[in-house]
Amino acid sequence: MASDPEDDGVEEAALARHPREQTALFGHAAAEQAFVDGIREGRLHHAWLVGGPRGIGKATLAYRVARALLAGGGRDGLAVDPDHRAARQVAALSHPNLAVLSLEMLEKRRASIPVDAVRRALSLFSTKAADAGYRVCIVDSAEDLNVASANALLKLVEEPPERSVFLIVSHAPGRVLATIRSRCRKLLLEPLGEADLRAAIGSLGPPWSETEEGALADAIAFADGSVRRALELLDEDKAAVVRQTTALLDSLPGLDPKRVLAFAESLGRKGAEDSYRLVVDLVLRWASERLREGAALGPARLAPLVEACEKVGRSAREVEVYNLDKRPFVLATFGDLAEAVRRTA
């Protein structure tokens, strides 16, 4: 009915299973129960903001809710037989009562979901549901809406038609338009624990389920509870990036300029965008851990590291937004971190 949703877990090519096709949900039992209670008691809220880090199952939960509602179930749980007609239609994005808003299936590559795409998708709500059931809209993700498209969505969220449900996935709920946030019931999903990560990866079948234990343990350790990140780290090239980044961070405040330069050159090459993002995440995680470990030192002592961390986040966003050369950013980042570590020692 609309755009193909962003894969809120792992790239479809890697998973070979999009969240709309994933019938199992790992973790998030409390969030699932919130929907079940609302359905069972006949008081299901019309708009939900499902927030949390990337790759932990937000879109998977949204599609799970949609399948249950469109199949006429949900009172005893959200599970729906994959062979059920509604489940097959949701997987094929062909259900007449489902609208999906995402960048992934727009005909032309866009920086944001345009307002005309929102209006086309939401035309579903101008008529009655095909079987007098629910009409469901999944937004994946809210960060891809621009001001105009967010306001177009807001109009329906403010005055929802009867038996309409909006499931809005967000990686940063605090940045969602305040007027949309205020009309949503908020569910903040937590990163997955080790057992759930292992179960989720094992459910994908070969080659993921056949991963050597040492590699799997290392990937989970750095995954921050994200299936997407864990699968990325099971890729040997990504694992090498993790090792290189970790080695450089562990060497601070000492740095080998040639080694840092070579690392920056590798991240500046075409096609290294995913590795670059991984490095940014690893650096910010490392800085956060250092701040937690040094909490007893007090704010004044930790100020240089806080400033360096804020600069990294700000500069990383500018590199992405303006498509800047990544090499100067990498060099400056490790230089700034080295200086911050020296000043906080």
mmCIF file of C-alpha atoms in Angstrom, residues 12-337:
data_model
loop_
_atom_site.group_PDB
_atom_site.id
_atom_site.type_symbol
_atom_site.label_atom_id
_atom_site.label_comp_id
_atom_site.label_asym_id
_atom_site.label_seq_id
_atom_site.Cartn_x
_atom_site.Cartn_y
_atom_site.Cartn_z
ATOM 1 C CA GLU A 12 17.563 -7.294 4.027
ATOM 2 C CA ALA A 13 20.369 -8.806 1.977
ATOM 3 C CA ALA A 14 22.158 -9.855 5.139
ATOM 4 C CA LEU A 15 19.138 -11.179 6.962
ATOM 5 C CA ALA A 16 17.241 -12.558 3.975
ATOM 6 C CA ARG A 17 14.260 -11.787 6.220
ATOM 7 C CA HIS A 18 12.644 -8.382 6.528
ATOM 8 C CA PRO A 19 10.848 -7.416 9.766
ATOM 9 C CA ARG A 20 7.538 -7.753 7.914
ATOM 10 C CA GLU A 21 8.433 -11.417 7.290
ATOM 11 C CA GLN A 22 9.857 -12.098 10.754
ATOM 12 C CA THR A 23 7.153 -13.828 12.766
ATOM 13 C CA ALA A 24 9.223 -14.363 15.928
ATOM 14 C CA LEU A 25 9.951 -11.618 18.439
ATOM 15 C CA PHE A 26 12.811 -11.915 20.920
ATOM 16 C CA GLY A 27 12.606 -9.932 24.133
ATOM 17 C CA HIS A 28 10.145 -7.047 24.622
ATOM 18 C CA ALA A 29 7.522 -9.183 26.382
ATOM 19 C CA ALA A 30 6.226 -6.197 28.362
ATOM 20 C CA ALA A 31 5.787 -4.109 25.215
ATOM 21 C CA GLU A 32 3.939 -6.931 23.498
ATOM 22 C CA GLN A 33 1.707 -7.376 26.545
ATOM 23 C CA ALA A 34 0.776 -3.687 26.436
ATOM 24 C CA PHE A 35 -0.764 -4.221 23.009
ATOM 25 C CA VAL A 36 -2.451 -7.481 24.033
ATOM 26 C CA ASP A 37 -4.024 -5.804 27.074
ATOM 27 C CA GLY A 38 -5.329 -2.935 24.949
ATOM 28 C CA ILE A 39 -6.845 -5.275 22.369
ATOM 29 C CA ARG A 40 -8.382 -7.588 24.956
ATOM 30 C CA GLU A 41 -9.913 -4.747 26.954
ATOM 31 C CA GLY A 42 -11.150 -2.833 23.904
ATOM 32 C CA ARG A 43 -9.103 0.252 24.712
ATOM 33 C CA LEU A 44 -6.219 0.002 22.282
ATOM 34 C CA HIS A 45 -4.621 3.431 21.937
ATOM 35 C CA HIS A 46 -4.728 4.767 18.376
ATOM 36 C CA ALA A 47 -1.078 5.925 18.146
ATOM 37 C CA TRP A 48 2.103 4.339 19.502
ATOM 38 C CA LEU A 49 5.646 5.694 19.459
ATOM 39 C CA VAL A 50 7.957 2.674 19.563
ATOM 40 C CA GLY A 51 11.426 3.916 20.438
ATOM 41 C CA GLY A 52 14.860 2.506 21.112
ATOM 42 C CA PRO A 53 18.243 1.867 19.493
ATOM 43 C CA ARG A 54 18.515 0.499 15.977
ATOM 44 C CA GLY A 55 18.377 -3.216 15.440
ATOM 45 C CA ILE A 56 16.604 -4.318 18.619
ATOM 46 C CA GLY A 57 13.272 -5.283 17.039
ATOM 47 C CA LYS A 58 11.145 -2.120 16.895
ATOM 48 C CA ALA A 59 9.946 -2.682 13.335
ATOM 49 C CA THR A 60 9.557 -6.403 14.022
ATOM 50 C CA LEU A 61 7.194 -5.545 16.884
ATOM 51 C CA ALA A 62 5.266 -3.060 14.726
ATOM 52 C CA TYR A 63 4.662 -5.654 12.003
ATOM 53 C CA ARG A 64 3.783 -8.245 14.625
ATOM 54 C CA VAL A 65 1.090 -5.927 15.995
ATOM 55 C CA ALA A 66 -0.158 -5.156 12.482
ATOM 56 C CA ARG A 67 -0.469 -8.857 11.609
ATOM 57 C CA ALA A 68 -2.434 -9.579 14.767
ATOM 58 C CA LEU A 69 -4.841 -6.677 14.223
ATOM 59 C CA LEU A 70 -5.345 -7.399 10.536
ATOM 60 C CA ALA A 71 -5.906 -11.078 11.269
ATOM 61 C CA GLY A 72 -8.571 -10.185 13.796
ATOM 62 C CA GLY A 73 -6.576 -11.523 16.726
ATOM 63 C CA GLY A 74 -4.398 -10.196 19.521
ATOM 64 C CA ARG A 75 -6.555 -11.004 22.532
ATOM 65 C CA ASP A 76 -4.440 -13.981 23.566
ATOM 66 C CA GLY A 77 -1.114 -12.846 22.113
ATOM 67 C CA LEU A 78 0.237 -11.338 18.937
ATOM 68 C CA ALA A 79 1.473 -14.515 17.264
ATOM 69 C CA VAL A 80 -0.122 -15.216 13.863
ATOM 70 C CA ASP A 81 0.430 -18.337 11.761
ATOM 71 C CA PRO A 82 2.762 -17.380 8.882
ATOM 72 C CA ASP A 83 0.361 -19.152 6.529
ATOM 73 C CA HIS A 84 -2.585 -17.011 7.606
ATOM 74 C CA ARG A 85 -3.835 -14.883 4.728
ATOM 75 C CA ALA A 86 -3.250 -11.645 6.629
ATOM 76 C CA ALA A 87 0.326 -12.674 7.482
ATOM 77 C CA ARG A 88 1.066 -13.416 3.823
ATOM 78 C CA GLN A 89 -0.468 -10.110 2.760
ATOM 79 C CA VAL A 90 1.546 -8.157 5.333
ATOM 80 C CA ALA A 91 4.751 -9.875 4.182
ATOM 81 C CA ALA A 92 3.929 -8.895 0.593
ATOM 82 C CA LEU A 93 2.762 -5.380 1.596
ATOM 83 C CA SER A 94 -0.499 -6.137 -0.177
ATOM 84 C CA HIS A 95 -3.024 -6.001 2.659
ATOM 85 C CA PRO A 96 -5.754 -3.470 1.785
ATOM 86 C CA ASN A 97 -5.883 -2.167 5.364
ATOM 87 C CA LEU A 98 -2.131 -1.584 5.770
ATOM 88 C CA ALA A 99 -0.157 1.541 4.915
ATOM 89 C CA VAL A 100 3.607 1.726 5.365
ATOM 90 C CA LEU A 101 5.733 4.854 5.234
ATOM 91 C CA SER A 102 9.470 4.462 4.704
ATOM 92 C CA LEU A 103 12.258 5.664 2.459
ATOM 93 C CA GLU A 104 13.160 2.198 1.275
ATOM 94 C CA MET A 105 10.537 1.761 -1.417
ATOM 95 C CA LEU A 106 10.296 5.275 -2.759
ATOM 96 C CA GLU A 107 10.797 5.212 -6.519
ATOM 97 C CA LYS A 108 13.506 7.855 -6.316
ATOM 98 C CA ARG A 109 16.213 8.082 -3.688
ATOM 99 C CA ARG A 110 15.244 10.785 -1.199
ATOM 100 C CA ALA A 111 16.729 12.332 1.890
ATOM 101 C CA SER A 112 13.324 12.248 3.583
ATOM 102 C CA ILE A 113 9.808 10.924 3.033
ATOM 103 C CA PRO A 114 8.008 13.596 0.958
ATOM 104 C CA VAL A 115 4.609 14.906 1.929
ATOM 105 C CA ASP A 116 2.948 13.606 -1.246
ATOM 106 C CA ALA A 117 4.018 10.033 -0.302
ATOM 107 C CA VAL A 118 2.442 10.495 3.124
ATOM 108 C CA ARG A 119 -0.802 11.766 1.630
ATOM 109 C CA ARG A 120 -0.989 8.866 -0.827
ATOM 110 C CA ALA A 121 -0.393 6.302 1.894
ATOM 111 C CA LEU A 122 -2.828 7.868 4.318
ATOM 112 C CA SER A 123 -5.606 7.980 1.723
ATOM 113 C CA LEU A 124 -6.343 4.505 3.109
ATOM 114 C CA PHE A 125 -7.958 6.218 6.100
ATOM 115 C CA SER A 126 -10.435 8.198 3.995
ATOM 116 C CA THR A 127 -12.534 5.076 3.481
ATOM 117 C CA LYS A 128 -13.833 2.352 5.764
ATOM 118 C CA ALA A 129 -11.712 -0.717 6.376
ATOM 119 C CA ALA A 130 -12.235 -3.452 3.806
ATOM 120 C CA ASP A 131 -13.667 -5.893 6.361
ATOM 121 C CA ALA A 132 -14.800 -3.460 9.068
ATOM 122 C CA GLY A 133 -11.574 -4.304 10.929
ATOM 123 C CA TYR A 134 -8.593 -2.193 11.846
ATOM 124 C CA ARG A 135 -6.631 0.020 9.501
ATOM 125 C CA VAL A 136 -2.952 0.180 10.381
ATOM 126 C CA CYS A 137 -0.180 2.590 9.417
ATOM 127 C CA ILE A 138 3.474 1.769 10.146
ATOM 128 C CA VAL A 139 5.999 4.612 9.998
ATOM 129 C CA ASP A 140 9.560 3.313 9.796
ATOM 130 C CA SER A 141 11.107 5.532 10.827
ATOM 131 C CA ALA A 142 9.935 8.889 12.176
ATOM 132 C CA GLU A 143 13.414 10.320 11.615
ATOM 133 C CA ASP A 144 12.824 10.090 7.860
ATOM 134 C CA LEU A 145 9.842 12.448 7.922
ATOM 135 C CA ASN A 146 10.466 16.072 7.028
ATOM 136 C CA VAL A 147 8.463 18.918 8.593
ATOM 137 C CA ALA A 148 5.748 18.871 5.941
ATOM 138 C CA SER A 149 5.316 15.093 5.929
ATOM 139 C CA ALA A 150 5.329 14.947 9.741
ATOM 140 C CA ASN A 151 2.566 17.558 9.838
ATOM 141 C CA ALA A 152 0.546 15.608 7.262
ATOM 142 C CA LEU A 153 0.795 12.551 9.524
ATOM 143 C CA LEU A 154 -0.092 14.684 12.550
ATOM 144 C CA LYS A 155 -3.461 15.632 11.069
ATOM 145 C CA LEU A 156 -4.620 12.023 11.160
ATOM 146 C CA VAL A 157 -2.968 11.240 14.482
ATOM 147 C CA GLU A 158 -4.832 14.218 15.971
ATOM 148 C CA GLU A 159 -8.214 13.139 14.591
ATOM 149 C CA PRO A 160 -7.943 9.405 13.900
ATOM 150 C CA PRO A 161 -10.724 7.584 12.076
ATOM 151 C CA GLU A 162 -12.449 4.830 14.011
ATOM 152 C CA ARG A 163 -10.446 1.591 14.434
ATOM 153 C CA SER A 164 -7.222 3.141 13.169
ATOM 154 C CA VAL A 165 -3.805 2.385 14.650
ATOM 155 C CA PHE A 166 -0.551 4.241 13.943
ATOM 156 C CA LEU A 167 2.699 2.460 14.826
ATOM 157 C CA ILE A 168 5.547 4.974 14.654
ATOM 158 C CA VAL A 169 9.053 3.536 14.903
ATOM 159 C CA SER A 170 11.736 5.919 16.118
ATOM 160 C CA HIS A 171 15.447 5.550 16.849
ATOM 161 C CA ALA A 172 15.428 8.891 18.704
ATOM 162 C CA PRO A 173 11.934 9.509 20.131
ATOM 163 C CA GLY A 174 12.964 12.791 21.700
ATOM 164 C CA ARG A 175 13.448 14.284 18.235
ATOM 165 C CA VAL A 176 9.988 13.353 16.965
ATOM 166 C CA LEU A 177 7.656 16.288 16.386
ATOM 167 C CA ALA A 178 6.410 17.263 19.848
ATOM 168 C CA THR A 179 2.785 17.434 18.738
ATOM 169 C CA ILE A 180 3.000 13.843 17.462
ATOM 170 C CA ARG A 181 4.745 12.647 20.620
ATOM 171 C CA SER A 182 2.057 14.164 22.816
ATOM 172 C CA ARG A 183 -0.650 12.142 21.077
ATOM 173 C CA CYS A 184 1.162 8.798 21.202
ATOM 174 C CA ARG A 185 1.464 6.160 23.842
ATOM 175 C CA LYS A 186 5.212 5.737 24.228
ATOM 176 C CA LEU A 187 7.001 2.401 24.368
ATOM 177 C CA LEU A 188 10.753 2.517 24.887
ATOM 178 C CA LEU A 189 12.297 -0.831 23.975
ATOM 179 C CA GLU A 190 15.489 -1.874 25.729
ATOM 180 C CA PRO A 191 18.534 -3.443 24.027
ATOM 181 C CA LEU A 192 18.337 -7.223 23.904
ATOM 182 C CA GLY A 193 20.127 -9.368 26.451
ATOM 183 C CA GLU A 194 22.691 -11.972 25.470
ATOM 184 C CA ALA A 195 20.229 -14.879 25.505
ATOM 185 C CA ASP A 196 17.766 -13.050 23.254
ATOM 186 C CA LEU A 197 20.550 -11.990 20.891
ATOM 187 C CA ARG A 198 21.737 -15.568 20.592
ATOM 188 C CA ALA A 199 18.186 -16.798 20.004
ATOM 189 C CA ALA A 200 17.501 -14.134 17.375
ATOM 190 C CA ILE A 201 20.698 -14.895 15.477
ATOM 191 C CA GLY A 202 20.125 -18.636 15.714
ATOM 192 C CA SER A 203 16.602 -18.228 14.324
ATOM 193 C CA LEU A 204 18.000 -16.856 11.069
ATOM 194 C CA GLY A 205 19.399 -20.229 10.057
ATOM 195 C CA PRO A 206 22.688 -20.825 8.174
ATOM 196 C CA PRO A 207 25.189 -19.286 7.983
ATOM 197 C CA TRP A 208 24.338 -17.237 11.090
ATOM 198 C CA SER A 209 23.218 -20.210 13.178
ATOM 199 C CA GLU A 210 26.495 -21.977 12.381
ATOM 200 C CA THR A 211 28.765 -19.175 13.592
ATOM 201 C CA GLU A 212 31.805 -20.269 15.573
ATOM 202 C CA GLU A 213 31.264 -19.642 19.276
ATOM 203 C CA GLY A 214 34.248 -17.336 19.772
ATOM 204 C CA ALA A 215 33.215 -15.055 16.908
ATOM 205 C CA LEU A 216 29.605 -15.022 18.108
ATOM 206 C CA ALA A 217 30.630 -14.147 21.676
ATOM 207 C CA ASP A 218 32.830 -11.295 20.437
ATOM 208 C CA ALA A 219 30.050 -9.940 18.212
ATOM 209 C CA ILE A 220 27.489 -10.044 21.014
ATOM 210 C CA ALA A 221 29.914 -8.337 23.403
ATOM 211 C CA PHE A 222 30.164 -5.314 21.094
ATOM 212 C CA ALA A 223 26.579 -5.394 19.802
ATOM 213 C CA ASP A 224 24.988 -3.189 22.503
ATOM 214 C CA GLY A 225 21.922 -5.427 22.426
ATOM 215 C CA SER A 226 21.332 -4.932 18.689
ATOM 216 C CA VAL A 227 20.806 -7.849 16.304
ATOM 217 C CA ARG A 228 21.809 -5.616 13.441
ATOM 218 C CA ARG A 229 25.107 -4.707 15.067
ATOM 219 C CA ALA A 230 25.832 -8.313 16.032
ATOM 220 C CA LEU A 231 25.373 -9.490 12.447
ATOM 221 C CA GLU A 232 27.520 -6.663 11.173
ATOM 222 C CA LEU A 233 30.263 -7.708 13.560
ATOM 223 C CA LEU A 234 30.102 -11.293 12.332
ATOM 224 C CA ASP A 235 31.306 -9.996 8.995
ATOM 225 C CA GLU A 236 35.091 -10.408 8.959
ATOM 226 C CA ASP A 237 35.718 -6.956 7.487
ATOM 227 C CA LYS A 238 33.623 -5.317 10.216
ATOM 228 C CA ALA A 239 35.294 -7.444 12.877
ATOM 229 C CA ALA A 240 38.662 -6.189 11.613
ATOM 230 C CA VAL A 241 37.438 -2.593 11.911
ATOM 231 C CA VAL A 242 36.402 -3.270 15.513
ATOM 232 C CA ARG A 243 39.838 -4.701 16.313
ATOM 233 C CA GLN A 244 41.631 -1.747 14.713
ATOM 234 C CA THR A 245 39.443 0.826 16.438
ATOM 235 C CA THR A 246 39.732 -0.876 19.807
ATOM 236 C CA ALA A 247 43.511 -1.112 19.494
ATOM 237 C CA LEU A 248 43.810 2.603 18.708
ATOM 238 C CA LEU A 249 41.523 3.592 21.582
ATOM 239 C CA ASP A 250 43.391 1.316 23.990
ATOM 240 C CA SER A 251 46.663 3.008 23.020
ATOM 241 C CA LEU A 252 45.464 6.468 24.074
ATOM 242 C CA PRO A 253 46.913 8.895 24.921
ATOM 243 C CA GLY A 254 49.773 7.474 22.907
ATOM 244 C CA LEU A 255 49.193 7.353 19.160
ATOM 245 C CA ASP A 256 51.192 6.164 16.157
ATOM 246 C CA PRO A 257 50.532 8.930 13.572
ATOM 247 C CA LYS A 258 51.207 6.613 10.610
ATOM 248 C CA ARG A 259 48.818 4.020 11.979
ATOM 249 C CA VAL A 260 46.069 6.585 12.521
ATOM 250 C CA LEU A 261 46.632 8.053 9.054
ATOM 251 C CA ALA A 262 46.383 4.636 7.419
ATOM 252 C CA PHE A 263 43.176 3.961 9.365
ATOM 253 C CA ALA A 264 41.730 7.310 8.281
ATOM 254 C CA GLU A 265 42.599 6.561 4.651
ATOM 255 C CA SER A 266 40.806 3.222 4.821
ATOM 256 C CA LEU A 267 37.648 4.849 6.202
ATOM 257 C CA GLY A 268 37.767 7.592 3.585
ATOM 258 C CA ARG A 269 37.519 5.201 0.663
ATOM 259 C CA LYS A 270 34.351 4.811 -1.366
ATOM 260 C CA GLY A 271 32.188 2.027 0.000
ATOM 261 C CA ALA A 272 33.507 2.367 3.567
ATOM 262 C CA GLU A 273 30.456 4.250 4.866
ATOM 263 C CA ASP A 274 29.253 1.389 7.064
ATOM 264 C CA SER A 275 32.714 0.949 8.568
ATOM 265 C CA TYR A 276 32.900 4.674 9.242
ATOM 266 C CA ARG A 277 29.561 4.610 11.101
ATOM 267 C CA LEU A 278 30.729 1.603 13.065
ATOM 268 C CA VAL A 279 33.874 3.459 14.134
ATOM 269 C CA VAL A 280 31.842 6.485 15.242
ATOM 270 C CA ASP A 281 29.614 4.238 17.355
ATOM 271 C CA LEU A 282 32.610 2.456 18.878
ATOM 272 C CA VAL A 283 34.326 5.740 19.716
ATOM 273 C CA LEU A 284 31.222 7.181 21.379
ATOM 274 C CA ARG A 285 30.667 3.950 23.308
ATOM 275 C CA TRP A 286 34.300 3.966 24.462
ATOM 276 C CA ALA A 287 34.033 7.593 25.594
ATOM 277 C CA SER A 288 30.781 6.875 27.465
ATOM 278 C CA GLU A 289 32.398 3.955 29.271
ATOM 279 C CA ARG A 290 35.389 6.092 30.230
ATOM 280 C CA LEU A 291 33.044 8.728 31.648
ATOM 281 C CA ARG A 292 31.161 6.110 33.675
ATOM 282 C CA GLU A 293 34.378 4.602 34.979
ATOM 283 C CA GLY A 294 35.711 8.013 35.972
ATOM 284 C CA ALA A 295 32.516 9.330 37.548
ATOM 285 C CA ALA A 296 34.239 9.637 40.928
ATOM 286 C CA LEU A 297 36.743 12.122 39.460
ATOM 287 C CA GLY A 298 34.061 14.799 39.254
ATOM 288 C CA PRO A 299 32.713 16.994 36.404
ATOM 289 C CA ALA A 300 35.672 19.375 36.248
ATOM 290 C CA ARG A 301 38.201 16.590 35.777
ATOM 291 C CA LEU A 302 36.083 14.861 33.137
ATOM 292 C CA ALA A 303 35.195 18.033 31.229
ATOM 293 C CA PRO A 304 37.859 17.540 28.489
ATOM 294 C CA LEU A 305 36.509 14.075 27.687
ATOM 295 C CA VAL A 306 32.918 15.328 27.693
ATOM 296 C CA GLU A 307 33.874 18.115 25.286
ATOM 297 C CA ALA A 308 35.731 15.686 23.019
ATOM 298 C CA CYS A 309 32.752 13.325 23.008
ATOM 299 C CA GLU A 310 30.340 16.121 22.104
ATOM 300 C CA LYS A 311 32.655 17.303 19.332
ATOM 301 C CA VAL A 312 32.868 13.787 17.886
ATOM 302 C CA GLY A 313 29.077 13.473 17.787
ATOM 303 C CA ARG A 314 28.619 16.921 16.274
ATOM 304 C CA SER A 315 31.367 16.494 13.674
ATOM 305 C CA ALA A 316 30.152 13.009 12.731
ATOM 306 C CA ARG A 317 26.688 14.384 11.955
ATOM 307 C CA GLU A 318 28.181 17.162 9.829
ATOM 308 C CA VAL A 319 30.251 14.649 7.862
ATOM 309 C CA GLU A 320 27.096 12.649 7.106
ATOM 310 C CA VAL A 321 24.827 15.601 6.334
ATOM 311 C CA TYR A 322 27.267 17.430 4.089
ATOM 312 C CA ASN A 323 29.029 14.346 2.688
ATOM 313 C CA LEU A 324 32.418 15.611 3.847
ATOM 314 C CA ASP A 325 35.773 13.865 3.562
ATOM 315 C CA LYS A 326 35.957 11.425 6.451
ATOM 316 C CA ARG A 327 39.747 11.398 6.772
ATOM 317 C CA PRO A 328 40.148 14.769 8.529
ATOM 318 C CA PHE A 329 37.357 13.792 10.908
ATOM 319 C CA VAL A 330 39.083 10.526 11.867
ATOM 320 C CA LEU A 331 42.447 12.239 12.386
ATOM 321 C CA ALA A 332 40.900 15.021 14.466
ATOM 322 C CA THR A 333 38.843 12.563 16.517
ATOM 323 C CA PHE A 334 41.785 10.483 17.689
ATOM 324 C CA GLY A 335 43.872 13.596 18.250
ATOM 325 C CA ASP A 336 41.161 15.186 20.375
ATOM 326 C CA LEU A 337 40.613 12.005 22.347
#
